[in-house]
């Protein structure tokens, strides 16, 4: 089962204010060029509050957003309306993906696949993506590397303080390659601050394991880059970007 954000949806865009959404979109367009693909219909899998979906829609793509969280999708719809673009939004668990129509490309960014902590469910997600793509369609996604999960997250604490919002983010190592994120927020409401908490789990997967699953599902032309570059991963790469294609 994928993660479903609840109260976090209300402050997610503040929490992700420094996220390089434009760079993710440029990466997608660069990879489509490499595959000689000019997509019209693009699915944003685990689209969250729609930041990437809106950027793509403003560039002229027909965007379908899929997310488990109804709260996130509500914000995505409002964001799209505010930017003058129309998004097709569906509430689904990406592990049980059912596309409304075949897609030219499917993207899944912001380390969303790390939230699938059951390895068999990752494989099942890849199967759903494969079925949802047109022949020749391209799948793009990123994950936190094992190095980031095991060495940068595990047993660390991060804090962020503004006048109207404070969060404490504690990470705890669990079994191998699994980390629990304990998120505590204090959001100002009038003269008071309201506290709410969420707990999320993420699992790291090796580049080779992800490649193997993609190949077993049937994907071809599998490439892996590190940290929004054209360079292959090194042991200290923090984020792995994959691109692959459903054969014609």
PDB file of C-alpha atoms in Angstrom, residues 4-223:
ATOM      1  CA  UNK A   4      -1.759   8.507   1.956  1.00  0.00           C
ATOM      2  CA  UNK A   5      -1.011  11.970   3.319  1.00  0.00           C
ATOM      3  CA  UNK A   6      -3.678  13.381   5.624  1.00  0.00           C
ATOM      4  CA  UNK A   7      -2.996  16.607   7.545  1.00  0.00           C
ATOM      5  CA  UNK A   8       0.358  16.984   5.779  1.00  0.00           C
ATOM      6  CA  UNK A   9      -1.480  17.848   2.558  1.00  0.00           C
ATOM      7  CA  UNK A  10      -2.383  21.213   4.096  1.00  0.00           C
ATOM      8  CA  UNK A  11       1.260  22.269   4.479  1.00  0.00           C
ATOM      9  CA  UNK A  12       2.933  20.045   1.872  1.00  0.00           C
ATOM     10  CA  UNK A  13       3.767  22.857  -0.544  1.00  0.00           C
ATOM     11  CA  UNK A  14       5.446  24.821   2.255  1.00  0.00           C
ATOM     12  CA  UNK A  15       7.313  21.672   3.261  1.00  0.00           C
ATOM     13  CA  UNK A  16       8.482  21.211  -0.361  1.00  0.00           C
ATOM     14  CA  UNK A  17       9.119  24.879  -1.145  1.00  0.00           C
ATOM     15  CA  UNK A  18      12.705  24.230  -2.271  1.00  0.00           C
ATOM     16  CA  UNK A  19      11.918  21.187  -4.403  1.00  0.00           C
ATOM     17  CA  UNK A  20      13.390  21.540  -7.940  1.00  0.00           C
ATOM     18  CA  UNK A  21      10.149  20.889  -9.810  1.00  0.00           C
ATOM     19  CA  UNK A  22      11.325  22.769 -12.895  1.00  0.00           C
ATOM     20  CA  UNK A  23      14.428  20.582 -13.025  1.00  0.00           C
ATOM     21  CA  UNK A  24      12.326  17.418 -12.835  1.00  0.00           C
ATOM     22  CA  UNK A  25      10.285  18.665 -15.788  1.00  0.00           C
ATOM     23  CA  UNK A  26      13.427  19.542 -17.759  1.00  0.00           C
ATOM     24  CA  UNK A  27      14.781  16.073 -17.024  1.00  0.00           C
ATOM     25  CA  UNK A  28      11.551  14.524 -18.338  1.00  0.00           C
ATOM     26  CA  UNK A  29      11.634  16.564 -21.534  1.00  0.00           C
ATOM     27  CA  UNK A  30      15.320  15.787 -22.059  1.00  0.00           C
ATOM     28  CA  UNK A  31      14.688  12.055 -21.674  1.00  0.00           C
ATOM     29  CA  UNK A  32      11.730  12.159 -24.064  1.00  0.00           C
ATOM     30  CA  UNK A  33      14.040  13.726 -26.629  1.00  0.00           C
ATOM     31  CA  UNK A  34      16.582  10.958 -26.069  1.00  0.00           C
ATOM     32  CA  UNK A  35      13.858   8.391 -26.754  1.00  0.00           C
ATOM     33  CA  UNK A  36      12.681  10.423 -29.766  1.00  0.00           C
ATOM     34  CA  UNK A  37       9.269  10.649 -28.128  1.00  0.00           C
ATOM     35  CA  UNK A  38       6.888  13.585 -28.431  1.00  0.00           C
ATOM     36  CA  UNK A  39       4.299  12.723 -25.793  1.00  0.00           C
ATOM     37  CA  UNK A  40       0.821  14.161 -25.730  1.00  0.00           C
ATOM     38  CA  UNK A  41      -0.723  12.201 -22.873  1.00  0.00           C
ATOM     39  CA  UNK A  42       1.392  12.083 -19.706  1.00  0.00           C
ATOM     40  CA  UNK A  43       0.497  10.456 -16.397  1.00  0.00           C
ATOM     41  CA  UNK A  44       1.941  11.964 -13.211  1.00  0.00           C
ATOM     42  CA  UNK A  45       1.904   8.991 -10.833  1.00  0.00           C
ATOM     43  CA  UNK A  46       1.749   9.952  -7.145  1.00  0.00           C
ATOM     44  CA  UNK A  47       1.171  13.530  -8.286  1.00  0.00           C
ATOM     45  CA  UNK A  48       0.666  14.965  -4.782  1.00  0.00           C
ATOM     46  CA  UNK A  49      -0.518  18.557  -4.857  1.00  0.00           C
ATOM     47  CA  UNK A  50       0.074  18.734  -8.599  1.00  0.00           C
ATOM     48  CA  UNK A  51       3.136  20.986  -8.788  1.00  0.00           C
ATOM     49  CA  UNK A  52       4.746  18.963 -11.597  1.00  0.00           C
ATOM     50  CA  UNK A  53       1.374  18.203 -13.210  1.00  0.00           C
ATOM     51  CA  UNK A  54       0.611  21.911 -13.517  1.00  0.00           C
ATOM     52  CA  UNK A  55       4.032  22.701 -15.001  1.00  0.00           C
ATOM     53  CA  UNK A  56       3.535  19.999 -17.620  1.00  0.00           C
ATOM     54  CA  UNK A  57      -0.009  21.112 -18.410  1.00  0.00           C
ATOM     55  CA  UNK A  58       1.194  24.696 -18.892  1.00  0.00           C
ATOM     56  CA  UNK A  59       3.654  23.320 -21.475  1.00  0.00           C
ATOM     57  CA  UNK A  60       0.762  21.835 -23.445  1.00  0.00           C
ATOM     58  CA  UNK A  61       0.749  18.208 -22.296  1.00  0.00           C
ATOM     59  CA  UNK A  62      -2.518  16.426 -21.474  1.00  0.00           C
ATOM     60  CA  UNK A  63      -1.863  15.449 -17.870  1.00  0.00           C
ATOM     61  CA  UNK A  64      -3.524  12.733 -15.830  1.00  0.00           C
ATOM     62  CA  UNK A  65      -2.669  12.856 -12.129  1.00  0.00           C
ATOM     63  CA  UNK A  66      -2.942   9.805  -9.880  1.00  0.00           C
ATOM     64  CA  UNK A  67      -2.641   9.957  -6.109  1.00  0.00           C
ATOM     65  CA  UNK A  68      -3.912   8.006  -3.103  1.00  0.00           C
ATOM     66  CA  UNK A  69      -4.633  11.104  -1.051  1.00  0.00           C
ATOM     67  CA  UNK A  70      -7.965  12.821  -1.629  1.00  0.00           C
ATOM     68  CA  UNK A  71      -6.638  15.864   0.223  1.00  0.00           C
ATOM     69  CA  UNK A  72      -3.649  16.132  -2.106  1.00  0.00           C
ATOM     70  CA  UNK A  73      -5.846  15.812  -5.193  1.00  0.00           C
ATOM     71  CA  UNK A  74      -8.168  18.546  -3.938  1.00  0.00           C
ATOM     72  CA  UNK A  75      -5.210  20.922  -3.700  1.00  0.00           C
ATOM     73  CA  UNK A  76      -3.952  19.813  -7.133  1.00  0.00           C
ATOM     74  CA  UNK A  77      -7.329  20.601  -8.682  1.00  0.00           C
ATOM     75  CA  UNK A  78      -7.383  24.053  -7.063  1.00  0.00           C
ATOM     76  CA  UNK A  79      -3.806  24.696  -8.190  1.00  0.00           C
ATOM     77  CA  UNK A  80      -4.599  23.747 -11.758  1.00  0.00           C
ATOM     78  CA  UNK A  81      -7.663  25.976 -11.802  1.00  0.00           C
ATOM     79  CA  UNK A  82      -5.617  28.850 -10.425  1.00  0.00           C
ATOM     80  CA  UNK A  83      -3.053  28.413 -13.222  1.00  0.00           C
ATOM     81  CA  UNK A  84      -5.717  28.125 -15.903  1.00  0.00           C
ATOM     82  CA  UNK A  85      -5.021  24.484 -16.796  1.00  0.00           C
ATOM     83  CA  UNK A  86      -7.152  21.381 -16.628  1.00  0.00           C
ATOM     84  CA  UNK A  87      -5.878  18.233 -14.979  1.00  0.00           C
ATOM     85  CA  UNK A  88      -7.558  14.838 -15.073  1.00  0.00           C
ATOM     86  CA  UNK A  89      -7.234  13.611 -11.503  1.00  0.00           C
ATOM     87  CA  UNK A  90      -7.985  10.164 -10.103  1.00  0.00           C
ATOM     88  CA  UNK A  91      -7.698   8.768  -6.585  1.00  0.00           C
ATOM     89  CA  UNK A  92      -5.875   5.454  -6.813  1.00  0.00           C
ATOM     90  CA  UNK A  93      -3.192   3.433  -5.109  1.00  0.00           C
ATOM     91  CA  UNK A  94      -0.329   3.308  -7.601  1.00  0.00           C
ATOM     92  CA  UNK A  95       0.265  -0.338  -6.650  1.00  0.00           C
ATOM     93  CA  UNK A  96      -3.157  -1.091  -8.171  1.00  0.00           C
ATOM     94  CA  UNK A  97      -2.858   1.286 -11.117  1.00  0.00           C
ATOM     95  CA  UNK A  98      -5.735   1.318 -13.596  1.00  0.00           C
ATOM     96  CA  UNK A  99      -5.120   3.913 -16.267  1.00  0.00           C
ATOM     97  CA  UNK A 100      -8.217   5.506 -17.844  1.00  0.00           C
ATOM     98  CA  UNK A 101      -6.472   5.295 -21.231  1.00  0.00           C
ATOM     99  CA  UNK A 102      -3.069   4.339 -22.679  1.00  0.00           C
ATOM    100  CA  UNK A 103      -0.350   6.894 -21.977  1.00  0.00           C
ATOM    101  CA  UNK A 104       2.581   8.132 -24.047  1.00  0.00           C
ATOM    102  CA  UNK A 105       4.660   8.539 -20.891  1.00  0.00           C
ATOM    103  CA  UNK A 106       4.306   7.964 -17.167  1.00  0.00           C
ATOM    104  CA  UNK A 107       6.401   9.814 -14.600  1.00  0.00           C
ATOM    105  CA  UNK A 108       6.748   9.100 -10.883  1.00  0.00           C
ATOM    106  CA  UNK A 109       8.998  11.649  -9.208  1.00  0.00           C
ATOM    107  CA  UNK A 110       9.702  12.952  -5.683  1.00  0.00           C
ATOM    108  CA  UNK A 111      10.912   9.513  -4.449  1.00  0.00           C
ATOM    109  CA  UNK A 112       7.316   8.271  -4.373  1.00  0.00           C
ATOM    110  CA  UNK A 113       8.337   4.670  -5.079  1.00  0.00           C
ATOM    111  CA  UNK A 114      10.376   4.580  -1.861  1.00  0.00           C
ATOM    112  CA  UNK A 115       7.071   4.744   0.013  1.00  0.00           C
ATOM    113  CA  UNK A 116       6.244   1.279  -1.305  1.00  0.00           C
ATOM    114  CA  UNK A 117       7.951  -0.810   1.348  1.00  0.00           C
ATOM    115  CA  UNK A 118       6.905  -4.239   0.044  1.00  0.00           C
ATOM    116  CA  UNK A 119       9.279  -5.291  -2.765  1.00  0.00           C
ATOM    117  CA  UNK A 120       6.565  -7.358  -4.451  1.00  0.00           C
ATOM    118  CA  UNK A 121       4.365  -4.249  -4.541  1.00  0.00           C
ATOM    119  CA  UNK A 122       7.112  -2.325  -6.374  1.00  0.00           C
ATOM    120  CA  UNK A 123       7.151  -5.067  -9.001  1.00  0.00           C
ATOM    121  CA  UNK A 124       3.352  -4.918  -9.193  1.00  0.00           C
ATOM    122  CA  UNK A 125       3.537  -1.139  -9.698  1.00  0.00           C
ATOM    123  CA  UNK A 126       5.974  -1.608 -12.577  1.00  0.00           C
ATOM    124  CA  UNK A 127       3.551  -4.116 -14.121  1.00  0.00           C
ATOM    125  CA  UNK A 128       0.707  -1.586 -13.874  1.00  0.00           C
ATOM    126  CA  UNK A 129       2.831   1.127 -15.451  1.00  0.00           C
ATOM    127  CA  UNK A 130       3.827  -1.203 -18.304  1.00  0.00           C
ATOM    128  CA  UNK A 131       0.190  -2.074 -19.015  1.00  0.00           C
ATOM    129  CA  UNK A 132      -0.760   1.618 -18.945  1.00  0.00           C
ATOM    130  CA  UNK A 133       1.810   2.720 -21.529  1.00  0.00           C
ATOM    131  CA  UNK A 134       1.370   2.672 -25.271  1.00  0.00           C
ATOM    132  CA  UNK A 135       3.976   0.582 -27.150  1.00  0.00           C
ATOM    133  CA  UNK A 136       7.033   2.808 -27.338  1.00  0.00           C
ATOM    134  CA  UNK A 137       5.904   4.728 -24.246  1.00  0.00           C
ATOM    135  CA  UNK A 138       8.466   5.906 -21.707  1.00  0.00           C
ATOM    136  CA  UNK A 139       8.506   5.476 -17.922  1.00  0.00           C
ATOM    137  CA  UNK A 140      10.532   7.953 -15.833  1.00  0.00           C
ATOM    138  CA  UNK A 141      10.983   7.820 -12.053  1.00  0.00           C
ATOM    139  CA  UNK A 142      13.384   8.649  -9.266  1.00  0.00           C
ATOM    140  CA  UNK A 143      14.175   7.049  -5.915  1.00  0.00           C
ATOM    141  CA  UNK A 144      16.294   7.841  -2.901  1.00  0.00           C
ATOM    142  CA  UNK A 145      19.487   5.824  -3.159  1.00  0.00           C
ATOM    143  CA  UNK A 146      20.442   3.215  -0.596  1.00  0.00           C
ATOM    144  CA  UNK A 147      23.221   5.561   0.510  1.00  0.00           C
ATOM    145  CA  UNK A 148      20.700   8.305   1.311  1.00  0.00           C
ATOM    146  CA  UNK A 149      18.329   5.936   3.104  1.00  0.00           C
ATOM    147  CA  UNK A 150      21.019   4.235   5.184  1.00  0.00           C
ATOM    148  CA  UNK A 151      23.592   7.001   5.756  1.00  0.00           C
ATOM    149  CA  UNK A 152      21.880  10.371   5.421  1.00  0.00           C
ATOM    150  CA  UNK A 153      18.384   9.687   6.790  1.00  0.00           C
ATOM    151  CA  UNK A 154      18.817   6.982   9.389  1.00  0.00           C
ATOM    152  CA  UNK A 155      18.798   8.276  12.984  1.00  0.00           C
ATOM    153  CA  UNK A 156      18.953  11.926  11.908  1.00  0.00           C
ATOM    154  CA  UNK A 157      16.788  14.900  12.874  1.00  0.00           C
ATOM    155  CA  UNK A 158      15.869  17.936  10.763  1.00  0.00           C
ATOM    156  CA  UNK A 159      14.096  21.134  11.810  1.00  0.00           C
ATOM    157  CA  UNK A 160      12.484  24.068  10.051  1.00  0.00           C
ATOM    158  CA  UNK A 161      11.143  27.159  11.776  1.00  0.00           C
ATOM    159  CA  UNK A 162       9.031  30.016  10.405  1.00  0.00           C
ATOM    160  CA  UNK A 163       6.700  32.420  12.164  1.00  0.00           C
ATOM    161  CA  UNK A 164       3.554  30.459  11.346  1.00  0.00           C
ATOM    162  CA  UNK A 165       4.885  26.936  10.811  1.00  0.00           C
ATOM    163  CA  UNK A 166       7.427  24.753  12.590  1.00  0.00           C
ATOM    164  CA  UNK A 167       8.268  21.152  11.837  1.00  0.00           C
ATOM    165  CA  UNK A 168      10.501  18.543  13.438  1.00  0.00           C
ATOM    166  CA  UNK A 169      11.470  15.642  11.192  1.00  0.00           C
ATOM    167  CA  UNK A 170      13.042  12.665  12.972  1.00  0.00           C
ATOM    168  CA  UNK A 171      14.291   9.650  11.017  1.00  0.00           C
ATOM    169  CA  UNK A 172      14.745   6.258  12.607  1.00  0.00           C
ATOM    170  CA  UNK A 173      16.492   3.273  11.033  1.00  0.00           C
ATOM    171  CA  UNK A 174      14.445   0.097  11.126  1.00  0.00           C
ATOM    172  CA  UNK A 175      15.319  -3.181   9.463  1.00  0.00           C
ATOM    173  CA  UNK A 176      17.776  -3.180   6.589  1.00  0.00           C
ATOM    174  CA  UNK A 177      17.115  -0.417   4.033  1.00  0.00           C
ATOM    175  CA  UNK A 178      13.986   0.805   5.850  1.00  0.00           C
ATOM    176  CA  UNK A 179      13.590   4.165   7.591  1.00  0.00           C
ATOM    177  CA  UNK A 180      10.671   5.660   9.519  1.00  0.00           C
ATOM    178  CA  UNK A 181      10.006   9.398   9.216  1.00  0.00           C
ATOM    179  CA  UNK A 182       8.326  10.950  12.251  1.00  0.00           C
ATOM    180  CA  UNK A 183       6.944  14.357  11.242  1.00  0.00           C
ATOM    181  CA  UNK A 184       5.687  16.789  13.871  1.00  0.00           C
ATOM    182  CA  UNK A 185       4.136  20.075  12.751  1.00  0.00           C
ATOM    183  CA  UNK A 186       3.088  23.164  14.665  1.00  0.00           C
ATOM    184  CA  UNK A 187       0.867  25.342  12.464  1.00  0.00           C
ATOM    185  CA  UNK A 188      -0.395  28.707  13.687  1.00  0.00           C
ATOM    186  CA  UNK A 189      -4.154  29.134  13.818  1.00  0.00           C
ATOM    187  CA  UNK A 190      -4.940  32.615  15.080  1.00  0.00           C
ATOM    188  CA  UNK A 191      -3.006  33.212  18.270  1.00  0.00           C
ATOM    189  CA  UNK A 192      -2.351  29.527  18.891  1.00  0.00           C
ATOM    190  CA  UNK A 193      -0.326  26.767  17.265  1.00  0.00           C
ATOM    191  CA  UNK A 194      -1.985  23.451  16.483  1.00  0.00           C
ATOM    192  CA  UNK A 195       0.180  20.337  16.619  1.00  0.00           C
ATOM    193  CA  UNK A 196      -0.260  17.382  14.275  1.00  0.00           C
ATOM    194  CA  UNK A 197       1.880  14.383  13.481  1.00  0.00           C
ATOM    195  CA  UNK A 198       2.387  11.921  10.640  1.00  0.00           C
ATOM    196  CA  UNK A 199       4.530   8.804  10.382  1.00  0.00           C
ATOM    197  CA  UNK A 200       5.829   7.541   7.029  1.00  0.00           C
ATOM    198  CA  UNK A 201       8.043   4.620   6.047  1.00  0.00           C
ATOM    199  CA  UNK A 202      10.433   4.490   3.115  1.00  0.00           C
ATOM    200  CA  UNK A 203      12.491   1.582   1.822  1.00  0.00           C
ATOM    201  CA  UNK A 204      15.591   1.866  -0.308  1.00  0.00           C
ATOM    202  CA  UNK A 205      16.192  -0.369  -3.318  1.00  0.00           C
ATOM    203  CA  UNK A 206      19.433  -0.963  -5.165  1.00  0.00           C
ATOM    204  CA  UNK A 207      19.914   0.133  -8.741  1.00  0.00           C
ATOM    205  CA  UNK A 208      20.426  -3.486  -9.799  1.00  0.00           C
ATOM    206  CA  UNK A 209      17.256  -4.694  -8.100  1.00  0.00           C
ATOM    207  CA  UNK A 210      15.172  -2.001  -9.794  1.00  0.00           C
ATOM    208  CA  UNK A 211      16.775  -2.793 -13.155  1.00  0.00           C
ATOM    209  CA  UNK A 212      16.001  -6.492 -12.687  1.00  0.00           C
ATOM    210  CA  UNK A 213      12.333  -5.852 -11.925  1.00  0.00           C
ATOM    211  CA  UNK A 214      11.987  -3.495 -14.889  1.00  0.00           C
ATOM    212  CA  UNK A 215      13.541  -6.082 -17.196  1.00  0.00           C
ATOM    213  CA  UNK A 216      11.329  -8.873 -15.824  1.00  0.00           C
ATOM    214  CA  UNK A 217       8.219  -6.770 -16.454  1.00  0.00           C
ATOM    215  CA  UNK A 218       9.355  -6.238 -20.056  1.00  0.00           C
ATOM    216  CA  UNK A 219      10.893  -2.747 -20.126  1.00  0.00           C
ATOM    217  CA  UNK A 220      13.844  -2.084 -22.431  1.00  0.00           C
ATOM    218  CA  UNK A 221      16.408   0.684 -22.968  1.00  0.00           C
ATOM    219  CA  UNK A 222      16.833   1.096 -19.209  1.00  0.00           C
ATOM    220  CA  UNK A 223      19.060   3.992 -18.131  1.00  0.00           C
TER     221      UNK A 223
END
